[in-house]
Coordinates of C-alpha atoms in Angstrom, one line a residue:
M260 CA 0.0 0.0 0.0
N261 CA 1.5 3.4 -1.0
A262 CA 2.1 6.2 1.5
P263 CA -0.8 8.5 0.4
M264 CA -3.4 5.7 0.8
A265 CA -2.0 4.8 4.2
R266 CA -2.2 8.4 5.3
L267 CA -5.8 8.7 4.1
I268 CA -6.9 5.6 6.1
R269 CA -5.2 6.9 9.2
D270 CA -7.0 10.3 8.9
L271 CA -10.4 8.7 8.5
T272 CA -9.8 6.4 11.5
L273 CA -8.7 9.3 13.7
G274 CA -11.6 11.5 12.5
A275 CA -14.1 8.8 13.7
L276 CA -12.4 8.4 17.0
L277 CA -12.3 12.2 17.5
G278 CA -16.0 12.5 16.7
I279 CA -16.8 10.2 19.6
A280 CA -14.3 12.1 21.7
G281 CA -16.2 15.4 20.9
L282 CA -19.5 13.9 22.2
A283 CA -17.8 12.8 25.4
A284 CA -16.3 16.2 25.8
A285 CA -19.7 17.9 25.5
Q286 CA -21.2 15.6 28.1
A287 CA -18.3 16.4 30.5
F288 CA -18.7 20.2 30.1
D289 CA -20.1 21.2 33.5
I290 CA -19.3 23.4 36.5
P291 CA -16.6 22.0 38.9
T292 CA -17.9 20.0 41.7
P293 CA -16.3 17.4 44.1
A294 CA -18.0 14.6 42.2
N295 CA -16.6 15.5 38.8
Q296 CA -13.1 16.7 39.7
P297 CA -10.2 14.4 38.6
S298 CA -9.4 13.5 42.3
A299 CA -12.9 12.1 42.7
Q300 CA -13.2 9.9 39.6
S301 CA -14.0 6.2 39.6
S302 CA -11.7 3.6 41.2
A303 CA -10.5 2.6 37.8
M304 CA -9.1 6.1 37.2
T305 CA -7.7 6.6 40.7
A306 CA -5.8 3.4 40.5
T307 CA -3.4 4.9 37.9
Q308 CA -1.1 7.8 38.5
P309 CA -1.2 10.9 36.2
H310 CA 1.8 11.9 34.1
T311 CA 2.5 14.8 36.4
Q312 CA 4.3 13.9 39.6
G313 CA 2.3 14.9 42.6
P314 CA -0.7 17.4 42.7
I315 CA -0.8 20.3 40.4
V316 CA 0.3 23.6 41.9
P317 CA -1.6 26.4 40.2
L318 CA 0.3 29.3 38.7
P319 CA 0.0 32.7 40.3
P320 CA -2.9 34.7 38.7
T321 CA -1.9 36.9 35.8
E322 CA -3.4 40.1 34.4
D323 CA -2.9 39.0 30.8
L324 CA -6.2 38.8 28.9
V325 CA -4.9 36.1 26.5
S326 CA -2.7 33.3 27.7
A327 CA -1.7 29.7 26.9
S328 CA 0.1 29.3 30.2
G329 CA -1.0 26.8 32.9
A330 CA 0.2 24.2 35.4
G331 CA 0.4 20.5 34.7
E332 CA 1.1 18.5 31.5
L333 CA -0.5 18.5 28.1
P334 CA -0.2 15.7 25.5
E335 CA 2.2 16.3 22.7
G336 CA 0.9 18.6 20.1
V337 CA -2.0 19.9 22.3
T338 CA -2.2 23.6 23.3
V339 CA -4.9 25.3 25.5
E340 CA -5.5 29.0 25.2
T341 CA -7.8 31.1 27.4
D342 CA -9.0 34.5 26.2
I343 CA -10.8 37.2 28.3
A344 CA -12.7 39.6 26.1
P345 CA -13.9 42.7 28.1
T346 CA -16.8 44.9 26.9
A347 CA -16.1 48.1 25.0
G348 CA -16.0 50.0 28.3
G349 CA -13.8 47.5 30.1
L350 CA -14.8 45.0 32.8
L351 CA -17.9 46.4 34.5
V352 CA -19.9 45.1 37.4
R353 CA -23.1 43.2 36.2
A354 CA -21.9 43.5 32.6
P355 CA -21.2 40.0 31.1
F356 CA -18.0 39.5 29.3
L357 CA -16.8 36.7 27.0
V358 CA -14.3 34.0 28.0
T359 CA -13.1 31.6 25.3
L360 CA -11.2 28.4 25.9
T361 CA -9.6 27.0 22.7
I362 CA -7.9 23.6 22.5
L363 CA -5.8 22.8 19.4
D364 CA -4.9 19.1 18.8
R365 CA -2.2 19.3 16.1
T366 CA -1.6 15.5 16.1
R367 CA -5.3 14.7 16.2
S368 CA -4.6 12.1 18.9
L369 CA -7.1 13.1 21.6
T370 CA -9.8 10.6 22.4
D371 CA -11.3 12.3 25.4
H372 CA -11.0 15.5 27.3
R373 CA -12.9 17.0 30.3
L374 CA -13.2 20.6 31.4
H375 CA -15.4 22.8 33.5
R376 CA -16.7 26.3 33.6
P377 CA -14.5 29.2 34.9
H378 CA -15.3 30.0 38.5
G379 CA -14.7 32.6 41.2
D380 CA -16.4 34.0 44.3
A381 CA -17.3 37.3 42.5
F382 CA -18.5 35.8 39.3
V383 CA -21.5 34.0 37.8
T384 CA -20.7 31.8 34.8
R385 CA -22.9 30.6 32.0
R386 CA -22.1 28.3 29.1
I387 CA -22.7 29.8 25.6
S388 CA -21.6 27.2 23.0
I389 CA -19.3 24.3 22.2
D390 CA -17.7 24.1 18.7
Q391 CA -15.5 21.3 17.4
K392 CA -14.2 21.2 13.8
L393 CA -11.3 20.2 11.7
V394 CA -9.4 23.4 10.5
N395 CA -6.5 24.1 8.3
L396 CA -3.6 25.6 10.3
N397 CA -0.5 26.4 8.3
G398 CA -1.3 23.8 5.7
R399 CA -2.0 21.1 8.3
L400 CA -5.4 19.7 9.4
V401 CA -5.9 20.3 13.1
N402 CA -8.7 19.5 15.5
R403 CA -10.0 22.7 17.2
Y404 CA -12.3 22.7 20.2
V405 CA -13.8 26.1 21.2
Y406 CA -15.7 26.6 24.4
R407 CA -17.4 29.9 25.1
F408 CA -18.7 31.2 28.4
A409 CA -20.5 34.3 29.6
V410 CA -19.0 35.5 32.9
T411 CA -20.8 38.2 34.9
P412 CA -19.0 40.1 37.7
L413 CA -21.1 40.5 40.8
Q414 CA -19.1 43.1 42.7
P415 CA -16.6 45.8 41.8
G416 CA -12.9 45.8 42.7
T417 CA -10.2 43.2 42.2
A418 CA -11.3 39.6 41.7
V419 CA -9.7 36.3 40.6
L420 CA -11.3 34.2 37.9
S421 CA -10.0 30.6 38.1
F422 CA -10.1 27.7 35.7
A423 CA -10.6 24.1 36.9
E424 CA -8.3 21.2 36.1
M425 CA -8.7 19.7 32.7
T426 CA -8.0 16.0 31.8
F427 CA -6.9 14.6 28.5
R428 CA -6.6 11.1 27.0
T429 CA -4.9 10.3 23.8
V430 CA -4.7 7.3 21.5
G431 CA -2.6 4.6 23.2
S432 CA -2.3 6.4 26.5
G433 CA -4.3 3.8 28.3
E434 CA -6.0 4.8 31.6
T435 CA -3.4 7.4 32.5
P436 CA -4.8 10.9 31.9
Y437 CA -2.9 14.1 31.4
T438 CA -4.0 17.0 33.7
F439 CA -3.7 20.7 33.1
M440 CA -4.9 23.8 34.8
P441 CA -5.0 27.2 32.9
V442 CA -3.6 30.1 34.7
A443 CA -6.1 32.2 36.7
R444 CA -6.8 35.8 35.9
Q445 CA -6.7 38.8 38.3
L446 CA -9.3 41.2 37.0
S447 CA -10.2 44.8 37.9
I448 CA -14.0 45.4 37.9
R449 CA -15.3 48.9 37.5
P450 CA -18.3 49.9 39.7
L451 CA -21.7 51.4 38.8
P452 CA -23.5 54.2 40.6
G453 CA -25.2 52.8 43.7
Y454 CA -28.5 54.6 43.2
W455 CA -29.8 52.3 40.4
P456 CA -31.8 49.1 41.2
E457 CA -29.7 46.0 41.0
Y458 CA -32.1 44.2 38.7
L459 CA -31.4 46.7 35.8
P460 CA -29.5 44.9 33.0
V461 CA -26.1 46.2 32.0
A462 CA -25.8 45.7 28.2
P463 CA -24.7 47.4 25.0
K464 CA -28.3 47.2 23.7
L465 CA -31.7 45.8 24.5
S466 CA -34.5 45.0 22.0
I467 CA -38.2 44.1 22.4
R468 CA -40.6 43.0 19.7
A469 CA -44.1 41.7 19.7
D470 CA -45.8 39.0 17.6
D471 CA -49.0 39.9 15.8
L472 CA -52.1 39.3 17.9
P473 CA -54.8 37.0 16.5
P474 CA -58.3 38.3 15.8
L475 CA -60.0 39.4 19.0
S476 CA -63.6 38.6 20.1
A477 CA -65.5 40.0 23.1
G478 CA -65.1 37.8 26.1
Q479 CA -62.5 35.5 24.5
P480 CA -59.0 35.5 26.0
V481 CA -55.9 35.6 23.8
D482 CA -52.2 35.6 24.4
W483 CA -49.9 38.5 23.7
H484 CA -46.3 37.2 22.9
L485 CA -43.2 39.4 23.4
R486 CA -39.5 38.6 22.9
V487 CA -36.8 40.5 24.7
T488 CA -33.2 40.1 23.7
G489 CA -30.1 41.5 25.4
E490 CA -27.3 40.8 27.8
G491 CA -27.6 40.5 31.6
L492 CA -31.3 39.6 31.5
T493 CA -33.2 37.6 34.1
A494 CA -36.8 36.5 34.4
Q495 CA -37.0 38.3 37.8
A496 CA -35.7 41.6 36.3
L497 CA -38.2 41.5 33.5
Q498 CA -41.0 40.7 35.9
K499 CA -40.2 43.8 37.9
M500 CA -40.0 46.1 34.9
L501 CA -43.2 44.8 33.3
D502 CA -45.3 44.8 36.5
E503 CA -44.8 48.6 36.8
Q504 CA -46.2 49.1 33.3
L505 CA -48.8 46.4 32.5
L506 CA -51.8 48.2 33.8
S507 CA -55.2 47.1 32.5
P508 CA -56.8 49.8 30.3
A509 CA -60.6 50.3 30.3
H510 CA -62.5 47.4 28.7
L511 CA -59.4 45.2 28.5
R512 CA -58.0 43.0 31.2
V513 CA -54.2 42.4 31.2
G514 CA -53.0 39.3 33.0
T515 CA -49.8 38.4 34.8
P516 CA -46.9 37.9 32.3
E517 CA -45.3 34.4 32.1
I518 CA -41.6 34.8 31.4
R519 CA -39.2 32.0 30.4
L520 CA -35.8 31.7 28.6
A521 CA -36.3 31.0 24.9
T522 CA -33.9 28.1 24.4
D523 CA -35.2 27.6 20.9
T524 CA -34.0 31.0 19.8
P525 CA -30.5 31.1 18.2
V526 CA -27.8 33.4 19.8
P527 CA -27.5 36.6 17.8
A528 CA -24.4 36.5 15.6
D529 CA -23.5 40.1 16.5
D530 CA -23.8 39.6 20.3
L531 CA -22.8 36.1 21.6
L532 CA -23.5 37.2 25.2
A533 CA -27.2 38.0 24.5
E534 CA -30.1 35.9 25.6
T535 CA -33.7 35.9 24.5
Y536 CA -36.7 35.7 26.9
S537 CA -40.2 34.8 25.7
I538 CA -43.1 36.6 27.5
R539 CA -46.7 35.5 27.3
I540 CA -49.3 38.0 28.5
P541 CA -53.0 37.0 28.7
L542 CA -55.5 39.5 27.4
L543 CA -59.3 39.5 27.9
P544 CA -61.4 41.9 25.8
A545 CA -64.6 43.3 27.3
P546 CA -67.3 40.6 27.7
A547 CA -70.2 40.2 25.3
G548 CA -73.1 42.6 25.9
Q549 CA -70.9 45.7 26.5
D550 CA -70.7 48.4 23.8
T551 CA -67.0 49.1 23.8
T552 CA -65.0 47.2 21.2
E553 CA -61.7 49.1 21.4
A554 CA -58.9 49.4 23.9
K555 CA -55.3 50.7 23.9
L556 CA -52.3 48.7 25.1
P557 CA -49.8 51.0 26.9
E558 CA -46.3 51.7 25.6
L559 CA -43.7 49.4 27.1
R560 CA -40.2 50.8 28.0
L561 CA -37.5 48.5 29.4
P562 CA -34.7 50.5 31.0
Y563 CA -31.1 49.4 31.0
L564 CA -27.6 50.7 31.6
D565 CA -25.4 51.1 28.5
S566 CA -22.1 49.2 29.0
R567 CA -20.6 51.0 26.0
A568 CA -21.0 54.5 27.5
A569 CA -17.9 56.4 28.6
E570 CA -19.4 56.8 32.1
P571 CA -21.8 53.8 32.5
G572 CA -24.7 54.4 34.8
Q573 CA -25.0 58.2 34.4
Q574 CA -28.3 57.9 32.5
L575 CA -30.7 55.2 31.5
R576 CA -31.5 54.0 28.1
Y577 CA -34.7 52.3 27.0
A578 CA -35.9 49.6 24.6
A579 CA -39.4 50.7 23.7
L580 CA -42.5 49.0 22.2
A581 CA -45.0 51.5 20.8
P582 CA -48.6 51.5 22.1
Q583 CA -51.3 49.5 20.2
T584 CA -54.9 50.1 19.7
L585 CA -56.9 46.9 19.7
H586 CA -60.3 46.2 18.1
W587 CA -62.6 43.2 18.5
A588 CA -65.9 42.0 17.3
P589 CA -69.0 43.1 19.3
S590 CA -71.6 40.8 20.8
T591 CA -74.2 39.0 18.7
G592 CA -77.0 41.5 19.2
Q593 CA -74.7 44.4 18.4
R594 CA -73.6 42.6 15.2
V595 CA -77.3 42.1 14.0
L596 CA -78.2 45.8 14.6
G597 CA -74.9 46.9 13.2
G598 CA -75.4 44.8 10.1
I599 CA -78.6 46.7 9.2
G600 CA -76.9 50.0 9.6
Y601 CA -73.8 48.6 7.9
W602 CA -75.4 47.6 4.6
W603 CA -77.9 50.4 3.7
W604 CA -75.4 53.1 3.2
R605 CA -72.9 50.6 1.5
I606 CA -75.6 49.8 -1.0
G607 CA -76.1 53.5 -1.6
V608 CA -72.4 53.9 -2.1
M609 CA -72.3 50.9 -4.4
L610 CA -75.1 52.5 -6.6
L611 CA -73.2 55.7 -6.7
L612 CA -70.0 53.9 -7.8
V613 CA -71.9 52.1 -10.5
Y614 CA -73.4 55.4 -11.8
A615 CA -69.9 57.0 -11.6
G616 CA -68.4 54.1 -13.5
A617 CA -71.0 54.2 -16.2
Y618 CA -70.5 58.0 -16.5
G619 CA -66.8 57.5 -16.7
V620 CA -67.1 54.9 -19.5
R621 CA -69.4 57.2 -21.4
D622 CA -67.0 60.1 -21.0
L623 CA -64.1 58.0 -22.1
R624 CA -65.9 56.9 -25.2
R625 CA -66.8 60.5 -26.0
R626 CA -63.2 61.6 -25.6
W627 CA -62.0 58.7 -27.8
A628 CA -64.5 59.7 -30.5
I629 CA -63.3 63.3 -30.4
R630 CA -59.8 62.2 -30.7
Q631 CA -60.6 60.0 -33.7
R632 CA -62.5 62.9 -35.4
Y633 CA -59.6 65.2 -34.7
R634 CA -57.0 62.9 -36.2
A635 CA -59.2 62.2 -39.2
A636 CA -59.7 66.0 -39.8
Q637 CA -55.9 66.5 -39.6
A638 CA -55.3 63.8 -42.1
R639 CA -57.9 65.3 -44.6
L640 CA -56.4 68.8 -44.2
A641 CA -52.9 67.4 -44.8
A642 CA -54.1 65.7 -48.0
C643 CA -55.2 69.0 -49.7
A644 CA -53.1 70.0 -52.7
D645 CA -54.0 73.7 -53.1
P646 CA -55.2 76.6 -51.0
Q647 CA -58.8 76.6 -52.2
A648 CA -59.2 72.9 -51.4
L649 CA -57.6 73.4 -48.0
L650 CA -59.9 76.3 -47.1
R651 CA -63.0 74.4 -48.3
T652 CA -62.0 71.3 -46.2
L653 CA -61.3 73.5 -43.2
R654 CA -64.8 75.0 -43.4
Q655 CA -66.3 71.5 -43.7
E656 CA -64.3 70.2 -40.7
T657 CA -65.1 73.2 -38.4
G658 CA -68.7 73.8 -39.6
L659 CA -68.0 77.5 -39.9
P660 CA -68.3 79.3 -43.2
S661 CA -65.9 82.2 -42.6
V662 CA -62.4 82.8 -41.4
G663 CA -63.6 85.4 -38.9
Q664 CA -66.0 82.9 -37.2
M665 CA -63.2 80.4 -36.9
I666 CA -60.9 82.9 -35.2
D667 CA -63.7 84.0 -32.9
R668 CA -64.3 80.3 -31.9
A669 CA -60.7 79.4 -31.4
P670 CA -58.5 82.5 -30.8
N671 CA -55.2 80.6 -30.9
P672 CA -52.4 83.0 -32.1
R673 CA -50.7 80.3 -34.3
F674 CA -54.0 79.1 -35.7
M675 CA -55.1 82.7 -36.4
A676 CA -51.9 83.4 -38.3
A677 CA -52.1 80.2 -40.3
V678 CA -55.8 80.9 -41.3
K679 CA -55.1 84.5 -42.3
A680 CA -52.1 83.3 -44.4
L681 CA -54.4 80.7 -46.1
D682 CA -57.0 83.4 -46.7
R683 CA -54.5 85.6 -48.4
L684 CA -53.2 82.8 -50.5
C685 CA -56.8 82.0 -51.7
Y686 CA -57.8 85.5 -52.6
R687 CA -54.5 87.1 -53.8
P688 CA -54.8 88.5 -57.4
E689 CA -52.9 86.5 -60.0
N690 CA -50.7 89.5 -60.9
A691 CA -50.2 90.9 -57.4
S692 CA -46.6 91.5 -56.4
L693 CA -45.2 89.9 -53.3
D694 CA -43.5 91.9 -50.6
A695 CA -40.7 90.0 -48.8
T696 CA -42.0 91.1 -45.5
D697 CA -45.6 90.0 -46.3
S698 CA -46.7 87.0 -44.2
A699 CA -48.5 85.7 -47.3
H700 CA -45.1 85.3 -48.9
V701 CA -45.0 81.8 -47.5
A702 CA -45.1 78.5 -49.5
F703 CA -48.5 76.8 -49.4
P704 CA -47.1 73.5 -47.9
S705 CA -45.8 75.5 -44.9
V706 CA -49.2 77.2 -44.3
R707 CA -50.9 73.8 -44.6
D708 CA -48.5 72.1 -42.1
E709 CA -48.9 75.0 -39.6
L710 CA -52.7 74.8 -39.9
V711 CA -52.8 71.1 -39.4
R712 CA -50.5 71.3 -36.4
W713 CA -52.3 74.1 -34.6
L714 CA -55.9 73.0 -35.5
P715 CA -57.9 73.6 -32.3
R716 CA -59.7 70.7 -30.7
V717 CA -62.6 72.9 -29.7
F718 CA -64.1 72.4 -33.2
F719 CA -64.5 68.7 -32.5
Q720 CA -66.1 68.8 -29.0
A721 CA -69.4 68.1 -30.8
V722 CA -70.1 67.2 -34.4
A723 CA -70.9 70.5 -36.2
P724 CA -73.7 70.6 -38.7
G725 CA -71.4 71.6 -41.6
H726 CA -69.1 68.7 -40.7
R727 CA -72.0 66.2 -40.9
Q728 CA -73.2 67.7 -44.2
G729 CA -69.8 67.6 -45.7
H730 CA -69.1 64.0 -44.9
H731 CA -72.4 62.3 -44.7

């Protein structure tokens, strides 16, 4: 068997083993307790000694935000890096920050590893995600495990964030595990003003949105669903903020909100520390028999402290949901009486619309007929070969016998000039001399084109008697 084929079989075998190892790692991902620490494992594990001699002595805490240091021993080709990512305003009390623990297995020999959440007396830790994939690092395939945690400081001042012991097993290592403890961090936590309630979330932003309500009916309860997304949220904090604002308006009963963490909602890609809470609020419109079929839900404003501000806590910010006006169907008796009053005027409006539609169609047909007559008259005038024929056709089309009557009917300056020029062309003596400045000293085609172009439409608003006699 050649070398490339042997390498391919080896990679596939290791990939299958590491997939099983990833599942085992996810199951072992928990907070440190005496029951799951390496010193309290089963008798099979305690019967063998770890690679390190004696117990692990933790390294002194460091202030470095990113570090690969730690006490103990790691398998060959395995590195562990811990990364502290403060918020934009630094580490702030009650403002969650991101802690990332990255394991790189360059030899892809790990079969199992166990780790726990970071811990400390002044911190609350929450797991965010576990990610394991095969990545290309400097042209080499490497197994990468990424564990993310949201860590919230509970009090200001200097505090130590510690990491629990980690255990690793590799292919061929038997029952003897490797143990490693990342270096702890000494962090300085900024305070907040003491006059704000402790339940207010500290976050870069907060958002609230509402689902559309179903159709309402008098006396029938419905659920109003809200979703709140942001950092540092708790069900207790949301309960306090909503209780102060969810007052029942007239003719609408607002129930007690039911708040729970929406585990089915994905983490926002732009804010890994955010969580989404689902809120269900029962609503009961006025019972049947009452006249009111309308109520207004109040505006909801959720306060929070902006962790990105230069001086956090100096002022509140709000995530707001605009007020809503709700309408619902009246009772059965009201619907019967309302139906009578509903239809009589709608039938009247319908008749008016039918009449207006018929009138509009008639007017459209009239305008189309005028346009057709106008275009036909232009075509007949343009076909005239001499001034006398043009004047005779113009009289027939307009229904007016004289040039003066035409001008009185349509006093358009361009049309008046063209008609006068045509009149002079028709009645000019044969031997009359032409002055260069005379407006009649214009070729007949130019006069005809000008007359056709500026023929007024007013002559075709109705069929003139002369027009009917000339063409019928």
